[in-house]
Amino acid sequence: MTPGHLQIVVCAAGPAPDVTTLINTARQRSWTTAVTATPHATSFLDIPAIEELTGAPVRSDYRTSPGTRRSLPTADALVIAPATYNSINKIALGLADNYAMTTIAELIGRHIPTVIVPFVNTALATRHPYRRAVTNLRDEGIHILLGPDHDWEPHPPGTGNDRRLTFPWTKAFEIAARHAA
């Protein structure tokens, strides 16, 4: 596995504080990382710790001053995890209503290998909009860790905390890195 750069987008869901597992997994394989967070995800994260670990600022908003240049690092792969019901639907529709969604839309448009790891309960996963979004994203070549092949399924409502410890961070990196090669 050759080293590369992994762009990570974190959404506001239970496993978000554990994104350091993904960062450390990538670092152990000589990959660099950067984290972008959805606006609500920032309250889930220990931003100073992540910035120290990655050596890059956690981005969650557009540039703050006119003289600041916005640029995405050259990414070899993108992992969106944990991905919420709302974010998965937005991504499938191509909505770019915040910095994280714009980042995702642009990287997918650049054909950067993308892995999405949903963190959705069974009640939401049965909804037609969600099922269509998953199908449409897969049709676009996005890798979604979901279903028996990935040993990752939606959880019953109210049991998200129980599933946090088994979130497939390492598997997400392995799939992203394999497709980046």
mmCIF file of the C-alpha atoms, coordinates in Angstrom:
data_MODEL
# 
_entry.id   MODEL 
# 
loop_
_atom_site.group_PDB 
_atom_site.id 
_atom_site.type_symbol 
_atom_site.label_atom_id 
_atom_site.label_alt_id 
_atom_site.label_comp_id 
_atom_site.label_asym_id 
_atom_site.label_entity_id 
_atom_site.label_seq_id 
_atom_site.pdbx_PDB_ins_code 
_atom_site.Cartn_x 
_atom_site.Cartn_y 
_atom_site.Cartn_z 
_atom_site.occupancy 
_atom_site.B_iso_or_equiv 
_atom_site.pdbx_formal_charge 
_atom_site.auth_seq_id 
_atom_site.auth_comp_id 
_atom_site.auth_asym_id 
_atom_site.auth_atom_id 
_atom_site.pdbx_PDB_model_num 
ATOM 1   C CA . MET A 1 1   ? 0.000   0.000  0.000  1.00 0.00 ? 1   MET A CA 1 
ATOM 2   C CA . THR A 1 2   ? 1.590   3.250  -1.111 1.00 0.00 ? 2   THR A CA 1 
ATOM 3   C CA . PRO A 1 3   ? 1.303   6.322  1.111  1.00 0.00 ? 3   PRO A CA 1 
ATOM 4   C CA . GLY A 1 4   ? -1.171  9.008  0.172  1.00 0.00 ? 4   GLY A CA 1 
ATOM 5   C CA . HIS A 1 5   ? -3.373  11.729 1.575  1.00 0.00 ? 5   HIS A CA 1 
ATOM 6   C CA . LEU A 1 6   ? -6.740  10.887 3.129  1.00 0.00 ? 6   LEU A CA 1 
ATOM 7   C CA . GLN A 1 7   ? -9.370  13.601 3.364  1.00 0.00 ? 7   GLN A CA 1 
ATOM 8   C CA . ILE A 1 8   ? -11.863 12.818 6.137  1.00 0.00 ? 8   ILE A CA 1 
ATOM 9   C CA . VAL A 1 9   ? -15.291 14.392 6.511  1.00 0.00 ? 9   VAL A CA 1 
ATOM 10  C CA . VAL A 1 10  ? -16.965 13.867 9.880  1.00 0.00 ? 10  VAL A CA 1 
ATOM 11  C CA . CYS A 1 11  ? -20.711 14.272 10.420 1.00 0.00 ? 11  CYS A CA 1 
ATOM 12  C CA . ALA A 1 12  ? -22.517 14.777 13.735 1.00 0.00 ? 12  ALA A CA 1 
ATOM 13  C CA . ALA A 1 13  ? -23.130 11.224 14.918 1.00 0.00 ? 13  ALA A CA 1 
ATOM 14  C CA . GLY A 1 14  ? -22.141 9.110  17.907 1.00 0.00 ? 14  GLY A CA 1 
ATOM 15  C CA . PRO A 1 15  ? -18.827 7.703  16.593 1.00 0.00 ? 15  PRO A CA 1 
ATOM 16  C CA . ALA A 1 16  ? -17.505 11.138 15.522 1.00 0.00 ? 16  ALA A CA 1 
ATOM 17  C CA . PRO A 1 17  ? -15.280 11.602 18.615 1.00 0.00 ? 17  PRO A CA 1 
ATOM 18  C CA . ASP A 1 18  ? -13.470 8.391  17.642 1.00 0.00 ? 18  ASP A CA 1 
ATOM 19  C CA . VAL A 1 19  ? -12.254 9.706  14.272 1.00 0.00 ? 19  VAL A CA 1 
ATOM 20  C CA . THR A 1 20  ? -8.759  9.583  15.750 1.00 0.00 ? 20  THR A CA 1 
ATOM 21  C CA . THR A 1 21  ? -8.929  5.808  15.183 1.00 0.00 ? 21  THR A CA 1 
ATOM 22  C CA . LEU A 1 22  ? -9.155  6.454  11.434 1.00 0.00 ? 22  LEU A CA 1 
ATOM 23  C CA . ILE A 1 23  ? -6.420  9.092  11.578 1.00 0.00 ? 23  ILE A CA 1 
ATOM 24  C CA . ASN A 1 24  ? -4.087  6.763  13.477 1.00 0.00 ? 24  ASN A CA 1 
ATOM 25  C CA . THR A 1 25  ? -4.828  3.861  11.131 1.00 0.00 ? 25  THR A CA 1 
ATOM 26  C CA . ALA A 1 26  ? -3.885  6.027  8.148  1.00 0.00 ? 26  ALA A CA 1 
ATOM 27  C CA . ARG A 1 27  ? -0.764  7.372  9.873  1.00 0.00 ? 27  ARG A CA 1 
ATOM 28  C CA . GLN A 1 28  ? 0.418   3.843  10.691 1.00 0.00 ? 28  GLN A CA 1 
ATOM 29  C CA . ARG A 1 29  ? 0.410   3.218  6.950  1.00 0.00 ? 29  ARG A CA 1 
ATOM 30  C CA . SER A 1 30  ? 2.306   6.465  6.220  1.00 0.00 ? 30  SER A CA 1 
ATOM 31  C CA . TRP A 1 31  ? -0.742  8.373  4.966  1.00 0.00 ? 31  TRP A CA 1 
ATOM 32  C CA . THR A 1 32  ? -1.319  12.025 5.812  1.00 0.00 ? 32  THR A CA 1 
ATOM 33  C CA . THR A 1 33  ? -4.785  13.132 6.854  1.00 0.00 ? 33  THR A CA 1 
ATOM 34  C CA . ALA A 1 34  ? -6.936  16.226 7.152  1.00 0.00 ? 34  ALA A CA 1 
ATOM 35  C CA . VAL A 1 35  ? -10.357 16.524 8.748  1.00 0.00 ? 35  VAL A CA 1 
ATOM 36  C CA . THR A 1 36  ? -13.331 18.568 7.650  1.00 0.00 ? 36  THR A CA 1 
ATOM 37  C CA . ALA A 1 37  ? -16.366 18.602 9.935  1.00 0.00 ? 37  ALA A CA 1 
ATOM 38  C CA . THR A 1 38  ? -19.974 19.428 9.237  1.00 0.00 ? 38  THR A CA 1 
ATOM 39  C CA . PRO A 1 39  ? -21.100 22.439 11.290 1.00 0.00 ? 39  PRO A CA 1 
ATOM 40  C CA . HIS A 1 40  ? -22.837 20.299 13.917 1.00 0.00 ? 40  HIS A CA 1 
ATOM 41  C CA . ALA A 1 41  ? -19.985 17.761 14.094 1.00 0.00 ? 41  ALA A CA 1 
ATOM 42  C CA . THR A 1 42  ? -17.584 20.295 15.571 1.00 0.00 ? 42  THR A CA 1 
ATOM 43  C CA . SER A 1 43  ? -19.240 19.941 18.981 1.00 0.00 ? 43  SER A CA 1 
ATOM 44  C CA . PHE A 1 44  ? -18.505 16.186 18.892 1.00 0.00 ? 44  PHE A CA 1 
ATOM 45  C CA . LEU A 1 45  ? -14.767 16.605 18.254 1.00 0.00 ? 45  LEU A CA 1 
ATOM 46  C CA . ASP A 1 46  ? -11.677 17.404 20.279 1.00 0.00 ? 46  ASP A CA 1 
ATOM 47  C CA . ILE A 1 47  ? -10.464 19.811 17.605 1.00 0.00 ? 47  ILE A CA 1 
ATOM 48  C CA . PRO A 1 48  ? -7.091  20.707 19.194 1.00 0.00 ? 48  PRO A CA 1 
ATOM 49  C CA . ALA A 1 49  ? -6.219  17.011 19.586 1.00 0.00 ? 49  ALA A CA 1 
ATOM 50  C CA . ILE A 1 50  ? -7.169  16.258 15.973 1.00 0.00 ? 50  ILE A CA 1 
ATOM 51  C CA . GLU A 1 51  ? -5.189  19.237 14.695 1.00 0.00 ? 51  GLU A CA 1 
ATOM 52  C CA . GLU A 1 52  ? -2.142  18.130 16.664 1.00 0.00 ? 52  GLU A CA 1 
ATOM 53  C CA . LEU A 1 53  ? -2.478  14.590 15.332 1.00 0.00 ? 53  LEU A CA 1 
ATOM 54  C CA . THR A 1 54  ? -2.978  15.597 11.687 1.00 0.00 ? 54  THR A CA 1 
ATOM 55  C CA . GLY A 1 55  ? -0.839  18.723 11.609 1.00 0.00 ? 55  GLY A CA 1 
ATOM 56  C CA . ALA A 1 56  ? -3.674  20.458 9.766  1.00 0.00 ? 56  ALA A CA 1 
ATOM 57  C CA . PRO A 1 57  ? -6.557  22.666 10.887 1.00 0.00 ? 57  PRO A CA 1 
ATOM 58  C CA . VAL A 1 58  ? -9.995  21.097 11.183 1.00 0.00 ? 58  VAL A CA 1 
ATOM 59  C CA . ARG A 1 59  ? -12.084 22.940 8.609  1.00 0.00 ? 59  ARG A CA 1 
ATOM 60  C CA . SER A 1 60  ? -15.800 23.467 9.087  1.00 0.00 ? 60  SER A CA 1 
ATOM 61  C CA . ASP A 1 61  ? -16.444 26.770 7.396  1.00 0.00 ? 61  ASP A CA 1 
ATOM 62  C CA . TYR A 1 62  ? -15.488 28.714 4.319  1.00 0.00 ? 62  TYR A CA 1 
ATOM 63  C CA . ARG A 1 63  ? -12.555 31.100 4.489  1.00 0.00 ? 63  ARG A CA 1 
ATOM 64  C CA . THR A 1 64  ? -12.974 33.622 7.225  1.00 0.00 ? 64  THR A CA 1 
ATOM 65  C CA . SER A 1 65  ? -11.336 36.633 5.617  1.00 0.00 ? 65  SER A CA 1 
ATOM 66  C CA . PRO A 1 66  ? -11.065 37.895 2.042  1.00 0.00 ? 66  PRO A CA 1 
ATOM 67  C CA . GLY A 1 67  ? -7.267  37.487 2.007  1.00 0.00 ? 67  GLY A CA 1 
ATOM 68  C CA . THR A 1 68  ? -7.367  33.819 3.042  1.00 0.00 ? 68  THR A CA 1 
ATOM 69  C CA . ARG A 1 69  ? -7.108  31.361 0.188  1.00 0.00 ? 69  ARG A CA 1 
ATOM 70  C CA . ARG A 1 70  ? -9.331  28.283 0.287  1.00 0.00 ? 70  ARG A CA 1 
ATOM 71  C CA . SER A 1 71  ? -7.733  25.221 -1.158 1.00 0.00 ? 71  SER A CA 1 
ATOM 72  C CA . LEU A 1 72  ? -8.222  21.543 -0.719 1.00 0.00 ? 72  LEU A CA 1 
ATOM 73  C CA . PRO A 1 73  ? -5.135  19.392 -0.398 1.00 0.00 ? 73  PRO A CA 1 
ATOM 74  C CA . THR A 1 74  ? -4.595  16.927 -3.179 1.00 0.00 ? 74  THR A CA 1 
ATOM 75  C CA . ALA A 1 75  ? -6.496  13.922 -1.876 1.00 0.00 ? 75  ALA A CA 1 
ATOM 76  C CA . ASP A 1 76  ? -5.888  10.326 -2.858 1.00 0.00 ? 76  ASP A CA 1 
ATOM 77  C CA . ALA A 1 77  ? -9.031  9.141  -1.060 1.00 0.00 ? 77  ALA A CA 1 
ATOM 78  C CA . LEU A 1 78  ? -12.025 10.496 0.837  1.00 0.00 ? 78  LEU A CA 1 
ATOM 79  C CA . VAL A 1 79  ? -13.744 8.870  3.807  1.00 0.00 ? 79  VAL A CA 1 
ATOM 80  C CA . ILE A 1 80  ? -17.029 10.298 5.062  1.00 0.00 ? 80  ILE A CA 1 
ATOM 81  C CA . ALA A 1 81  ? -17.617 8.830  8.502  1.00 0.00 ? 81  ALA A CA 1 
ATOM 82  C CA . PRO A 1 82  ? -19.750 8.686  10.428 1.00 0.00 ? 82  PRO A CA 1 
ATOM 83  C CA . ALA A 1 83  ? -22.241 9.710  7.767  1.00 0.00 ? 83  ALA A CA 1 
ATOM 84  C CA . THR A 1 84  ? -25.700 10.707 8.942  1.00 0.00 ? 84  THR A CA 1 
ATOM 85  C CA . TYR A 1 85  ? -29.049 10.169 7.248  1.00 0.00 ? 85  TYR A CA 1 
ATOM 86  C CA . ASN A 1 86  ? -29.183 13.869 6.430  1.00 0.00 ? 86  ASN A CA 1 
ATOM 87  C CA . SER A 1 87  ? -25.677 14.036 4.983  1.00 0.00 ? 87  SER A CA 1 
ATOM 88  C CA . ILE A 1 88  ? -26.092 10.907 2.847  1.00 0.00 ? 88  ILE A CA 1 
ATOM 89  C CA . ASN A 1 89  ? -29.253 12.345 1.327  1.00 0.00 ? 89  ASN A CA 1 
ATOM 90  C CA . LYS A 1 90  ? -27.536 15.706 0.705  1.00 0.00 ? 90  LYS A CA 1 
ATOM 91  C CA . ILE A 1 91  ? -24.523 14.052 -0.923 1.00 0.00 ? 91  ILE A CA 1 
ATOM 92  C CA . ALA A 1 92  ? -26.743 12.012 -3.253 1.00 0.00 ? 92  ALA A CA 1 
ATOM 93  C CA . LEU A 1 93  ? -28.620 15.148 -4.294 1.00 0.00 ? 93  LEU A CA 1 
ATOM 94  C CA . GLY A 1 94  ? -25.402 17.096 -4.803 1.00 0.00 ? 94  GLY A CA 1 
ATOM 95  C CA . LEU A 1 95  ? -26.336 19.707 -2.215 1.00 0.00 ? 95  LEU A CA 1 
ATOM 96  C CA . ALA A 1 96  ? -23.470 21.909 -1.102 1.00 0.00 ? 96  ALA A CA 1 
ATOM 97  C CA . ASP A 1 97  ? -25.011 24.027 1.640  1.00 0.00 ? 97  ASP A CA 1 
ATOM 98  C CA . ASN A 1 98  ? -21.955 24.061 3.908  1.00 0.00 ? 98  ASN A CA 1 
ATOM 99  C CA . TYR A 1 99  ? -18.191 23.738 3.602  1.00 0.00 ? 99  TYR A CA 1 
ATOM 100 C CA . ALA A 1 100 ? -18.157 19.977 4.278  1.00 0.00 ? 100 ALA A CA 1 
ATOM 101 C CA . MET A 1 101 ? -20.798 19.248 1.633  1.00 0.00 ? 101 MET A CA 1 
ATOM 102 C CA . THR A 1 102 ? -18.988 21.487 -0.873 1.00 0.00 ? 102 THR A CA 1 
ATOM 103 C CA . THR A 1 103 ? -15.743 19.636 -0.159 1.00 0.00 ? 103 THR A CA 1 
ATOM 104 C CA . ILE A 1 104 ? -17.459 16.286 -0.707 1.00 0.00 ? 104 ILE A CA 1 
ATOM 105 C CA . ALA A 1 105 ? -19.139 17.415 -3.932 1.00 0.00 ? 105 ALA A CA 1 
ATOM 106 C CA . GLU A 1 106 ? -15.850 18.712 -5.316 1.00 0.00 ? 106 GLU A CA 1 
ATOM 107 C CA . LEU A 1 107 ? -13.802 15.636 -4.409 1.00 0.00 ? 107 LEU A CA 1 
ATOM 108 C CA . ILE A 1 108 ? -16.423 13.285 -5.852 1.00 0.00 ? 108 ILE A CA 1 
ATOM 109 C CA . GLY A 1 109 ? -16.457 15.469 -8.972 1.00 0.00 ? 109 GLY A CA 1 
ATOM 110 C CA . ARG A 1 110 ? -12.668 15.036 -9.184 1.00 0.00 ? 110 ARG A CA 1 
ATOM 111 C CA . HIS A 1 111 ? -13.264 11.255 -9.124 1.00 0.00 ? 111 HIS A CA 1 
ATOM 112 C CA . ILE A 1 112 ? -11.398 10.803 -5.840 1.00 0.00 ? 112 ILE A CA 1 
ATOM 113 C CA . PRO A 1 113 ? -12.118 7.305  -4.458 1.00 0.00 ? 113 PRO A CA 1 
ATOM 114 C CA . THR A 1 114 ? -14.794 7.834  -1.817 1.00 0.00 ? 114 THR A CA 1 
ATOM 115 C CA . VAL A 1 115 ? -15.973 5.638  1.039  1.00 0.00 ? 115 VAL A CA 1 
ATOM 116 C CA . ILE A 1 116 ? -19.064 6.465  3.088  1.00 0.00 ? 116 ILE A CA 1 
ATOM 117 C CA . VAL A 1 117 ? -19.772 4.750  6.412  1.00 0.00 ? 117 VAL A CA 1 
ATOM 118 C CA . PRO A 1 118 ? -23.385 5.375  7.442  1.00 0.00 ? 118 PRO A CA 1 
ATOM 119 C CA . PHE A 1 119 ? -24.399 5.660  11.063 1.00 0.00 ? 119 PHE A CA 1 
ATOM 120 C CA . VAL A 1 120 ? -28.151 5.435  10.657 1.00 0.00 ? 120 VAL A CA 1 
ATOM 121 C CA . ASN A 1 121 ? -30.844 3.695  12.634 1.00 0.00 ? 121 ASN A CA 1 
ATOM 122 C CA . THR A 1 122 ? -33.220 1.149  11.114 1.00 0.00 ? 122 THR A CA 1 
ATOM 123 C CA . ALA A 1 123 ? -36.214 3.502  11.170 1.00 0.00 ? 123 ALA A CA 1 
ATOM 124 C CA . LEU A 1 124 ? -34.371 6.035  8.994  1.00 0.00 ? 124 LEU A CA 1 
ATOM 125 C CA . ALA A 1 125 ? -32.775 3.345  6.826  1.00 0.00 ? 125 ALA A CA 1 
ATOM 126 C CA . THR A 1 126 ? -36.198 2.087  5.734  1.00 0.00 ? 126 THR A CA 1 
ATOM 127 C CA . ARG A 1 127 ? -37.143 5.463  4.254  1.00 0.00 ? 127 ARG A CA 1 
ATOM 128 C CA . HIS A 1 128 ? -37.307 5.629  0.450  1.00 0.00 ? 128 HIS A CA 1 
ATOM 129 C CA . PRO A 1 129 ? -35.191 8.805  0.211  1.00 0.00 ? 129 PRO A CA 1 
ATOM 130 C CA . TYR A 1 130 ? -32.336 7.102  2.068  1.00 0.00 ? 130 TYR A CA 1 
ATOM 131 C CA . ARG A 1 131 ? -32.532 3.861  0.083  1.00 0.00 ? 131 ARG A CA 1 
ATOM 132 C CA . ARG A 1 132 ? -32.567 5.851  -3.181 1.00 0.00 ? 132 ARG A CA 1 
ATOM 133 C CA . ALA A 1 133 ? -29.616 7.924  -2.000 1.00 0.00 ? 133 ALA A CA 1 
ATOM 134 C CA . VAL A 1 134 ? -27.557 4.799  -1.235 1.00 0.00 ? 134 VAL A CA 1 
ATOM 135 C CA . THR A 1 135 ? -28.419 3.294  -4.627 1.00 0.00 ? 135 THR A CA 1 
ATOM 136 C CA . ASN A 1 136 ? -27.640 6.520  -6.489 1.00 0.00 ? 136 ASN A CA 1 
ATOM 137 C CA . LEU A 1 137 ? -24.315 6.981  -4.717 1.00 0.00 ? 137 LEU A CA 1 
ATOM 138 C CA . ARG A 1 138 ? -23.300 3.390  -5.448 1.00 0.00 ? 138 ARG A CA 1 
ATOM 139 C CA . ASP A 1 139 ? -24.303 3.914  -9.086 1.00 0.00 ? 139 ASP A CA 1 
ATOM 140 C CA . GLU A 1 140 ? -21.916 6.893  -9.093 1.00 0.00 ? 140 GLU A CA 1 
ATOM 141 C CA . GLY A 1 141 ? -19.071 4.650  -7.928 1.00 0.00 ? 141 GLY A CA 1 
ATOM 142 C CA . ILE A 1 142 ? -19.093 5.638  -4.262 1.00 0.00 ? 142 ILE A CA 1 
ATOM 143 C CA . HIS A 1 143 ? -18.207 2.805  -1.883 1.00 0.00 ? 143 HIS A CA 1 
ATOM 144 C CA . ILE A 1 144 ? -20.754 2.575  0.924  1.00 0.00 ? 144 ILE A CA 1 
ATOM 145 C CA . LEU A 1 145 ? -19.963 0.295  3.824  1.00 0.00 ? 145 LEU A CA 1 
ATOM 146 C CA . LEU A 1 146 ? -23.430 -1.039 4.363  1.00 0.00 ? 146 LEU A CA 1 
ATOM 147 C CA . GLY A 1 147 ? -24.904 -4.501 4.328  1.00 0.00 ? 147 GLY A CA 1 
ATOM 148 C CA . PRO A 1 148 ? -23.813 -8.061 5.039  1.00 0.00 ? 148 PRO A CA 1 
ATOM 149 C CA . ASP A 1 149 ? -20.816 -7.865 2.683  1.00 0.00 ? 149 ASP A CA 1 
ATOM 150 C CA . HIS A 1 150 ? -19.341 -5.190 4.948  1.00 0.00 ? 150 HIS A CA 1 
ATOM 151 C CA . ASP A 1 151 ? -20.695 -6.576 8.230  1.00 0.00 ? 151 ASP A CA 1 
ATOM 152 C CA . TRP A 1 152 ? -22.209 -3.153 8.948  1.00 0.00 ? 152 TRP A CA 1 
ATOM 153 C CA . GLU A 1 153 ? -25.931 -2.582 9.242  1.00 0.00 ? 153 GLU A CA 1 
ATOM 154 C CA . PRO A 1 154 ? -28.237 0.145  10.565 1.00 0.00 ? 154 PRO A CA 1 
ATOM 155 C CA . HIS A 1 155 ? -28.902 -0.164 14.280 1.00 0.00 ? 155 HIS A CA 1 
ATOM 156 C CA . PRO A 1 156 ? -32.262 -0.188 16.078 1.00 0.00 ? 156 PRO A CA 1 
ATOM 157 C CA . PRO A 1 157 ? -33.381 3.275  17.253 1.00 0.00 ? 157 PRO A CA 1 
ATOM 158 C CA . GLY A 1 158 ? -31.882 4.170  20.615 1.00 0.00 ? 158 GLY A CA 1 
ATOM 159 C CA . THR A 1 159 ? -28.953 1.730  20.367 1.00 0.00 ? 159 THR A CA 1 
ATOM 160 C CA . GLY A 1 160 ? -26.380 3.947  18.654 1.00 0.00 ? 160 GLY A CA 1 
ATOM 161 C CA . ASN A 1 161 ? -24.141 4.161  21.722 1.00 0.00 ? 161 ASN A CA 1 
ATOM 162 C CA . ASP A 1 162 ? -23.844 0.371  21.733 1.00 0.00 ? 162 ASP A CA 1 
ATOM 163 C CA . ARG A 1 163 ? -22.669 0.408  18.103 1.00 0.00 ? 163 ARG A CA 1 
ATOM 164 C CA . ARG A 1 164 ? -20.097 3.167  18.539 1.00 0.00 ? 164 ARG A CA 1 
ATOM 165 C CA . LEU A 1 165 ? -17.380 0.776  19.705 1.00 0.00 ? 165 LEU A CA 1 
ATOM 166 C CA . THR A 1 166 ? -17.737 -1.442 16.632 1.00 0.00 ? 166 THR A CA 1 
ATOM 167 C CA . PHE A 1 167 ? -17.694 1.381  14.070 1.00 0.00 ? 167 PHE A CA 1 
ATOM 168 C CA . PRO A 1 168 ? -15.610 0.144  11.077 1.00 0.00 ? 168 PRO A CA 1 
ATOM 169 C CA . TRP A 1 169 ? -12.938 2.871  10.946 1.00 0.00 ? 169 TRP A CA 1 
ATOM 170 C CA . THR A 1 170 ? -10.133 0.520  9.872  1.00 0.00 ? 170 THR A CA 1 
ATOM 171 C CA . LYS A 1 171 ? -12.229 -1.155 7.195  1.00 0.00 ? 171 LYS A CA 1 
ATOM 172 C CA . ALA A 1 172 ? -13.144 2.271  5.780  1.00 0.00 ? 172 ALA A CA 1 
ATOM 173 C CA . PHE A 1 173 ? -9.470  3.186  5.460  1.00 0.00 ? 173 PHE A CA 1 
ATOM 174 C CA . GLU A 1 174 ? -8.541  -0.162 3.901  1.00 0.00 ? 174 GLU A CA 1 
ATOM 175 C CA . ILE A 1 175 ? -11.221 0.156  1.214  1.00 0.00 ? 175 ILE A CA 1 
ATOM 176 C CA . ALA A 1 176 ? -10.307 3.789  0.504  1.00 0.00 ? 176 ALA A CA 1 
ATOM 177 C CA . ALA A 1 177 ? -6.588  2.994  0.259  1.00 0.00 ? 177 ALA A CA 1 
ATOM 178 C CA . ARG A 1 178 ? -7.201  -0.027 -1.977 1.00 0.00 ? 178 ARG A CA 1 
ATOM 179 C CA . HIS A 1 179 ? -9.218  2.075  -4.434 1.00 0.00 ? 179 HIS A CA 1 
ATOM 180 C CA . ALA A 1 180 ? -6.692  4.918  -4.350 1.00 0.00 ? 180 ALA A CA 1 
ATOM 181 C CA . ALA A 1 181 ? -3.902  2.658  -5.595 1.00 0.00 ? 181 ALA A CA 1 
# 
